[in-house]
Coordinates of C-alpha atoms and ligand atoms in Angstrom, one line a residue:
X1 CA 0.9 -7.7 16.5
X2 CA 4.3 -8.5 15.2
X3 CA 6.6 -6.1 14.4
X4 CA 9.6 -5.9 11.6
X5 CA 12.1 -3.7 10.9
X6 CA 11.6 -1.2 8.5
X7 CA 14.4 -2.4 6.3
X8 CA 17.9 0.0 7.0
X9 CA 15.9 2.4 8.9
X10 CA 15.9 2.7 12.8
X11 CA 12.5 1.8 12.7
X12 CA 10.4 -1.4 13.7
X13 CA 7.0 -1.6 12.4
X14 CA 3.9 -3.6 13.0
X15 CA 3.9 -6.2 9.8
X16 CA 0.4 -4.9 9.1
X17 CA 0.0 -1.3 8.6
X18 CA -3.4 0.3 7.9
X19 CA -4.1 2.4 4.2
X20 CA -5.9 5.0 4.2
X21 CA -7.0 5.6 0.4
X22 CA -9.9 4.0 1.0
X23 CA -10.8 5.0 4.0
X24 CA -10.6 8.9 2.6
X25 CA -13.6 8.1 0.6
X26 CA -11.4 8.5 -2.5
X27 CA -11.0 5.8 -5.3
X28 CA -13.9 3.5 -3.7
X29 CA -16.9 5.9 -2.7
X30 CA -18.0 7.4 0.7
X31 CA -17.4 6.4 4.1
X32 CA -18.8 8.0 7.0
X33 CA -16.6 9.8 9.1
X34 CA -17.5 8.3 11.9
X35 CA -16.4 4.6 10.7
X36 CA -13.3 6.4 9.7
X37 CA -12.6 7.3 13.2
X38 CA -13.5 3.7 14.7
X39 CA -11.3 1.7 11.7
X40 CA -8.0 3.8 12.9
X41 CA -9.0 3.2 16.7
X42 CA -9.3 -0.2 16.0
X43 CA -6.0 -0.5 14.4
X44 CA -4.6 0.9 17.2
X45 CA -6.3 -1.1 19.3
X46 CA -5.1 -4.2 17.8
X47 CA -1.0 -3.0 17.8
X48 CA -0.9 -1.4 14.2
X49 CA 1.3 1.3 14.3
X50 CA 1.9 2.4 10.9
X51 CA -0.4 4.1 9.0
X52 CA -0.2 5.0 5.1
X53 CA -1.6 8.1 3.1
X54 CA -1.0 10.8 1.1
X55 CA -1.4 14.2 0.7
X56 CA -4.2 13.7 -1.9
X57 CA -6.6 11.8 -0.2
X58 CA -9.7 13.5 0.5
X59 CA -7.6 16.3 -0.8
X60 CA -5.7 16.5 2.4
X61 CA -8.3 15.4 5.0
X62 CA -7.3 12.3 5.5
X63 CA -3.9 13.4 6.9
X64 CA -6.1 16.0 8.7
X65 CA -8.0 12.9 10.0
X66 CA -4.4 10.9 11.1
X67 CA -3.5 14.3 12.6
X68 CA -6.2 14.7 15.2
X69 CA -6.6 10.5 15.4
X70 CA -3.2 9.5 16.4
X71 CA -2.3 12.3 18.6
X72 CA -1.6 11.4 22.2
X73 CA -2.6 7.6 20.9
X74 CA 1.7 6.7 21.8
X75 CA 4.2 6.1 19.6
X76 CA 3.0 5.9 15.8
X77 CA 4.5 6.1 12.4
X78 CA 3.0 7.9 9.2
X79 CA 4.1 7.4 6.2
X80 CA 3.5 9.9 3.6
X81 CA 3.9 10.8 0.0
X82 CA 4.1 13.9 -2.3
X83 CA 4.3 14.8 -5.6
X84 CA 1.0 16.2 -7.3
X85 CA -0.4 20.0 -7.2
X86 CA -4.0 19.8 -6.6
X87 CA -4.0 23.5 -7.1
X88 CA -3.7 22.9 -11.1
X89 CA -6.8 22.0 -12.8
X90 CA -6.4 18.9 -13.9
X91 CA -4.2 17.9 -10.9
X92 CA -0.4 17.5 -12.1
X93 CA 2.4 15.4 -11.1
X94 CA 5.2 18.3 -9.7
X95 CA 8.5 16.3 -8.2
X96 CA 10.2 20.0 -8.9
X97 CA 11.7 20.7 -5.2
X98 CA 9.8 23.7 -4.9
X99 CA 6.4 22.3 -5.2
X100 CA 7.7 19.0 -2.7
X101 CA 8.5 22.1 -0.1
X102 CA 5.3 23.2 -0.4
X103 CA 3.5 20.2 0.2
X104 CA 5.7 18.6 2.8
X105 CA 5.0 21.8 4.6
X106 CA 0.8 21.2 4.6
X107 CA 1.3 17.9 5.3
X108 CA 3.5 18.4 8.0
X109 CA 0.6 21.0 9.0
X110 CA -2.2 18.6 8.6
X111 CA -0.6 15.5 10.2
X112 CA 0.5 18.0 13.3
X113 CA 3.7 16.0 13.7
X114 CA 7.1 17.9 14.1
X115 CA 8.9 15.2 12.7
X116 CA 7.1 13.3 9.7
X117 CA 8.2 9.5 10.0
X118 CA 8.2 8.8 6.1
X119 CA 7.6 10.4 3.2
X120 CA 7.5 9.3 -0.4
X121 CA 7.6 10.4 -3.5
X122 CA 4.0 9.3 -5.1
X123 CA 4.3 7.7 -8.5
X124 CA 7.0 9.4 -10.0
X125 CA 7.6 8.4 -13.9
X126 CA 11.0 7.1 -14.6
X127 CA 11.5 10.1 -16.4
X128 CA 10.9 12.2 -13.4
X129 CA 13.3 9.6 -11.6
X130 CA 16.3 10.8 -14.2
X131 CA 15.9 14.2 -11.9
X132 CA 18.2 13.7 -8.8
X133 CA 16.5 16.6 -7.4
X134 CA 13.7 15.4 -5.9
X135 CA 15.3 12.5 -3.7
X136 CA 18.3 15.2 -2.7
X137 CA 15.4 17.5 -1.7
X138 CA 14.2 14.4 0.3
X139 CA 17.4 13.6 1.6
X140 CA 17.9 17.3 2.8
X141 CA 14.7 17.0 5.0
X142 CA 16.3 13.6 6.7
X143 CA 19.5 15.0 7.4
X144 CA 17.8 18.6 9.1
X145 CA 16.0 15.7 11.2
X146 CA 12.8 16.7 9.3
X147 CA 11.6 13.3 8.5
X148 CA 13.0 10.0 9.7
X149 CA 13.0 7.8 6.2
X150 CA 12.4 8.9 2.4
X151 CA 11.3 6.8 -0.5
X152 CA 9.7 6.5 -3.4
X153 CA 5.7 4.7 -4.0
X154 CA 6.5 2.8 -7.6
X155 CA 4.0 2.1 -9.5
X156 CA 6.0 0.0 -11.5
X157 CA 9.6 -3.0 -11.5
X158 CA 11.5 0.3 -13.3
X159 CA 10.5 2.8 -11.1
X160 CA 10.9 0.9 -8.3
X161 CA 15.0 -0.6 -9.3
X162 CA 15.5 3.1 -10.0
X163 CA 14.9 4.4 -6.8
X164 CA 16.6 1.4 -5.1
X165 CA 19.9 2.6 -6.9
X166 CA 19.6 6.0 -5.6
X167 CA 19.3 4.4 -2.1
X168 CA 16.4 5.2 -0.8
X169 CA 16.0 3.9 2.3
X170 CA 12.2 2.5 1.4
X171 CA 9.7 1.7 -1.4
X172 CA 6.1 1.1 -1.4
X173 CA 4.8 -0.6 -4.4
X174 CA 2.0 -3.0 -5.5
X175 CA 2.3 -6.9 -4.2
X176 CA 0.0 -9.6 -4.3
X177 CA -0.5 -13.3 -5.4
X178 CA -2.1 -12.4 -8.9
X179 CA 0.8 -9.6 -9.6
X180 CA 4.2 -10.8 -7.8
X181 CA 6.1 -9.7 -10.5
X182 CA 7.1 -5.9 -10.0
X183 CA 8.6 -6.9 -6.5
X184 CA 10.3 -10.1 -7.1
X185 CA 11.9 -8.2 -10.3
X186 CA 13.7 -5.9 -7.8
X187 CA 13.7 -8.3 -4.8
X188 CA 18.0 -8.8 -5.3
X189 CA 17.9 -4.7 -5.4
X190 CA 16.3 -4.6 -2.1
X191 CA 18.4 -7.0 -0.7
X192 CA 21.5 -5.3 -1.9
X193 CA 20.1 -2.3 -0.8
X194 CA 18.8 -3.2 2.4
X195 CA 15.7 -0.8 2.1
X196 CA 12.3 -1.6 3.2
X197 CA 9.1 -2.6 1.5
X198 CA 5.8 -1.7 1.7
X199 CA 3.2 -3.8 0.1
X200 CA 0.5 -2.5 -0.8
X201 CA -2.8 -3.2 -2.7
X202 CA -2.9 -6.9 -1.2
X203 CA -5.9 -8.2 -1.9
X204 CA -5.5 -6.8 -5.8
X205 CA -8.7 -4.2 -5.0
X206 CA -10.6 -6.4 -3.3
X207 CA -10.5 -9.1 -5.7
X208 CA -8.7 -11.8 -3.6
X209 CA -10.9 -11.8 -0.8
X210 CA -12.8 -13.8 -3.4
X211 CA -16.4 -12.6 -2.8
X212 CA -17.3 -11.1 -5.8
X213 CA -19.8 -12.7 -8.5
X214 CA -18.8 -12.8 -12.0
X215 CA -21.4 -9.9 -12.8
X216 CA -20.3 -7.6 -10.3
X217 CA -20.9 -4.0 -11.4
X218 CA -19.0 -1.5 -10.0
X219 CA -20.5 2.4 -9.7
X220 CA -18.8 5.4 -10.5
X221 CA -17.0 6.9 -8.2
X222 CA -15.3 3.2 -7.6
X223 CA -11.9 3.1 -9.5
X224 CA -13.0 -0.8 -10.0
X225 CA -14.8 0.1 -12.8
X226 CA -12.2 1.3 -14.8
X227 CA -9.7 -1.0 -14.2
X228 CA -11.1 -4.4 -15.7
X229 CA -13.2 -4.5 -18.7
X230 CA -16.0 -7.6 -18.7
X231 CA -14.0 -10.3 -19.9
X232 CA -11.0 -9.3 -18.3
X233 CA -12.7 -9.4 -14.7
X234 CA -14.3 -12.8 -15.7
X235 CA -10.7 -14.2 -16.2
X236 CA -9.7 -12.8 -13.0
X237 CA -12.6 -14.1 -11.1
X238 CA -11.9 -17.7 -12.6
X239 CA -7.9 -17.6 -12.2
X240 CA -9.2 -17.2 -8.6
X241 CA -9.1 -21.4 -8.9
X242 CA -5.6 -20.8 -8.4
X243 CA -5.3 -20.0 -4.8
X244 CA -8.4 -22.0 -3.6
X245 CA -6.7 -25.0 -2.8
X246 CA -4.4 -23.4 -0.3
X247 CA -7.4 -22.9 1.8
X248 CA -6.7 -25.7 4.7
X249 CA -6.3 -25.7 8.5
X250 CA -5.8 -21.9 9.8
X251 CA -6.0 -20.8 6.5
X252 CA -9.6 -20.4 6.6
X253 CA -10.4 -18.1 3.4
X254 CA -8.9 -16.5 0.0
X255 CA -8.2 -13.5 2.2
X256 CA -6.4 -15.5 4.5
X257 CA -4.7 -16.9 1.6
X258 CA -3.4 -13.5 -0.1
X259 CA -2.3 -11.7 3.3
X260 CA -0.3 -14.8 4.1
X261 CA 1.0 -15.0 0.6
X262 CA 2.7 -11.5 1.3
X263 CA 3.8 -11.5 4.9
X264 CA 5.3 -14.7 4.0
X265 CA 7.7 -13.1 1.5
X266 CA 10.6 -11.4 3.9
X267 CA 12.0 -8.6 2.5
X268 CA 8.3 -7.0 2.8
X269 CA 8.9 -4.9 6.0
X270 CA 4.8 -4.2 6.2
X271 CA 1.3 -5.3 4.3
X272 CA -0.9 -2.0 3.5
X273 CA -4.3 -3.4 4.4
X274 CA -7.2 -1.4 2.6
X275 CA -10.0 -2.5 4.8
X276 CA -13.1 0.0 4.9
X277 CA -14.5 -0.4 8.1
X278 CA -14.3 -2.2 11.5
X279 CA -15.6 -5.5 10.2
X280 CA -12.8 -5.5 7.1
X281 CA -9.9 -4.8 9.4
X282 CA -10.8 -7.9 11.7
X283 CA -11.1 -10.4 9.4
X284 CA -8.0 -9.2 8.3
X285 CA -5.9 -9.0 11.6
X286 CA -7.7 -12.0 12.5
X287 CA -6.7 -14.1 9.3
X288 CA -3.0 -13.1 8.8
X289 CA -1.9 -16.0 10.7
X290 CA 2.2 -16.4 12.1
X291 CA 5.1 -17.1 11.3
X292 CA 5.8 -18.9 8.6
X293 CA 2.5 -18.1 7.4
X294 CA 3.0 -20.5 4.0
X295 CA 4.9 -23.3 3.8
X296 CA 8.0 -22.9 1.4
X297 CA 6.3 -25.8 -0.6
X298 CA 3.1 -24.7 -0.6
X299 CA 4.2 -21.4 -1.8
X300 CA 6.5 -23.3 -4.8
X301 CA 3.3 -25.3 -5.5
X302 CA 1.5 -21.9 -5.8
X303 CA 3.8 -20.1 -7.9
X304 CA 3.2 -23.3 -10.6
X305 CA -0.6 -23.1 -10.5
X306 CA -0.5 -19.6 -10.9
X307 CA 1.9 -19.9 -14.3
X308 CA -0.9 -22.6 -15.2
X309 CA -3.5 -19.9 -14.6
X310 CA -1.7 -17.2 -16.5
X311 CA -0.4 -14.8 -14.3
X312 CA 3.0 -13.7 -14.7
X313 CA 4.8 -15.1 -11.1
X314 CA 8.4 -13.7 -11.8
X315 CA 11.1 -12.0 -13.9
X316 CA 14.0 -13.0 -11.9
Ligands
NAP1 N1 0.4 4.6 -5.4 C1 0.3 4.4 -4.1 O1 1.1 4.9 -3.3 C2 -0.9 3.6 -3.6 C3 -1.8 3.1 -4.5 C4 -2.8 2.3 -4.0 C5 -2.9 2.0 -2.6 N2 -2.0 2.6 -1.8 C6 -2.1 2.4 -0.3 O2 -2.4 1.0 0.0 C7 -3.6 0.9 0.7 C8 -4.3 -0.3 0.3 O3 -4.5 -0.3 -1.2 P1 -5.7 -1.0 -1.9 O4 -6.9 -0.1 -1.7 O5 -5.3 -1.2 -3.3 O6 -5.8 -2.3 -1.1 P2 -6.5 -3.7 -1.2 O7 -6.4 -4.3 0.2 O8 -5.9 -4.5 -2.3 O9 -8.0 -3.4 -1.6 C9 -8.9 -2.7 -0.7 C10 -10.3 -3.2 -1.0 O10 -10.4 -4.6 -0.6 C11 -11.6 -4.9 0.0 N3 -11.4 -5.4 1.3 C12 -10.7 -4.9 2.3 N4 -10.7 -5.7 3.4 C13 -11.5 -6.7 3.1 C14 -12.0 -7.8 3.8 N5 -11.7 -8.0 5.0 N6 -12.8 -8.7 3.1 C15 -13.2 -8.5 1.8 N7 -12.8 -7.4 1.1 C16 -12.0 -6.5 1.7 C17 -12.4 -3.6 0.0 O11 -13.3 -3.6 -1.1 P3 -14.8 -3.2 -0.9 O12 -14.8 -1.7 -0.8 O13 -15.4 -3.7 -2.2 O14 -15.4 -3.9 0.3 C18 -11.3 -2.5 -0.1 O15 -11.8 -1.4 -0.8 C19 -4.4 2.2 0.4 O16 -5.3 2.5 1.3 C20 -3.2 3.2 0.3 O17 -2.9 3.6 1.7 C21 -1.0 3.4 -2.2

């Protein structure tokens, strides 16, 4: 497993880190607790050391889950994030330094770490991102040696640039081949910056790995069926053409194809896989491929087919 640094931080990182959203039976429907427990041995089996989640997955479990996993396993890093009070009814986004006490506190608790590697703030607004409080509140629990790095998840270009200029020293935010365009939009921000990315949602859901018929239905505790409506997932599934001819040599599938296109990019400090079970994370770990992953041309060829396609590659 090959590691990068974790942009400014101290910290080196395996390129592939494992999510856990998934795995917490959240967003995607059940998984069995056992298969849980066998996907994060296996990631630390195969050299993954960093491992993402949150405090609302599985309402807390899954950081309960990390906890007991990775204890004793050797040196690991968990990353984190914060922001929403699950004791309101509906759950509400609270970046108000008060509440981030609070749940740094159980989450610290749950993972049963002294010393939290990362945490993030989890999709702030940009209007909550106008309050300097909640990164100083972050900042506070770096400098009392509480945490190792702070950040902010962005769940969008303006979140993202915005946290970039309050130095931060990483972000996570959504990168893949059909939606480049939030991270190369802030790409010259991170360089400046120096802060470290994680990319997440890789294989846009699941829908890059390519294996899905056009009638796929999704059931209803699966976010999927939210997210596209018919025609819209019929595009998707079609501007799929784009990436197909990549396939070639070691690249041996779509999924191939989409994990390369990301590690290939670097100012990404680590891909977020969201595999589901044993089988998921080896095809993943086994299809990432080396150094350089894409070719430059391949990857300029790309960015052309997928303008052709429809699918915004860049704002700058
Ligand atoms: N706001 C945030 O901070 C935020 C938001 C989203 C995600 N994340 C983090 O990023 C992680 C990954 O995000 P994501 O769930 O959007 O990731 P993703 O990798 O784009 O999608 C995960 C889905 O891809 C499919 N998949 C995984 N491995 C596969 C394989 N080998 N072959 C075929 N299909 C495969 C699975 O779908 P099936 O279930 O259909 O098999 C899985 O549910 C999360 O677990 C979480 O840690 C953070």
């Amino acid at each position: 497993m090959r590691k990068r640094p974790l942009g400014k931080t101290s910290l080196e990182v395996s390129e592939l880190a494992l999510g856990t959203w998934g795995l917490s039976g959240d967003g995607y429907g059940p998984v069995s607790e056992a298969e849980v427990d066998r996907v994060i041995d296996r990631a630390l089996a195969v050299g993954i050391d960093l491992f993402d989640t949150a405090d609302v997955y599985g309402r807390g479990e899954m950081e309960r889950r990390l906890g007991k996993r990775l204890k004793g396993a050797g040196p690991t890093f968990v990353v984190t994030k914060i922001g929403t009070d699950l004791d309101e009814l509906p759950a509400k986004k609270r970046f108000d330094p008060a509440h981030l006490r609070t749940a740094f506190e159980r989450s610290q608790e749950r993972l049963d770490r002294d010393v939290v590697d990362v945490v993030l703030l989890h999709n702030p607004t940009v209007a909550a991102m106008r309050s300097k409080e909640p990164l100083a509140f972050l900042r506070d629990l770096k400098q009392a040696g509480k945490i190792r790095a702070f950040g902010v998840s962005a769940g969008s270009a303006d979140v993202a640039r915005s946290a970039l200029r309050d130095e931060v020293d990483l972000i996570e935010i959504a990168y893949n081949a059909f939606l480049p365009g939030d991270l190369h939009e802030v790409a010259s921000d991170v360089s400046e910056s120096g802060a470290g990315v994680l990319a997440r949602s890789v294989l846009a859901h699941g829908l890059l790995a390519g294996q899905w018929s056009p009638d796929r239905e999704f059931y209803a505790d699966d976010h999927r069926m939210h997210r596209w409506n018919r025609d819209e997932f019929r595009t998707r599934i079609r501007q799929l053409d784009a990436l197909r001819p990549l396939i070639s040599g070691p690249v041996v599938s779509l999924r191939s194809v989409a994990l390369r296109f990301v590690l290939a990019n670097n100012i990404v400090s680590s891909a977020v896989l969201g595999p589901r079970s044993v089988a998921q994370l080896d095809q993943l770990v086994r299809e990432a491929g080396m150094p350089p992953y894409l070719h430059f041309t391949t990857l300029a060829e790309l960015s052309g087919r997928l303008k052709h396609a429809g699918i915004e590659v860049s704002a700058g």
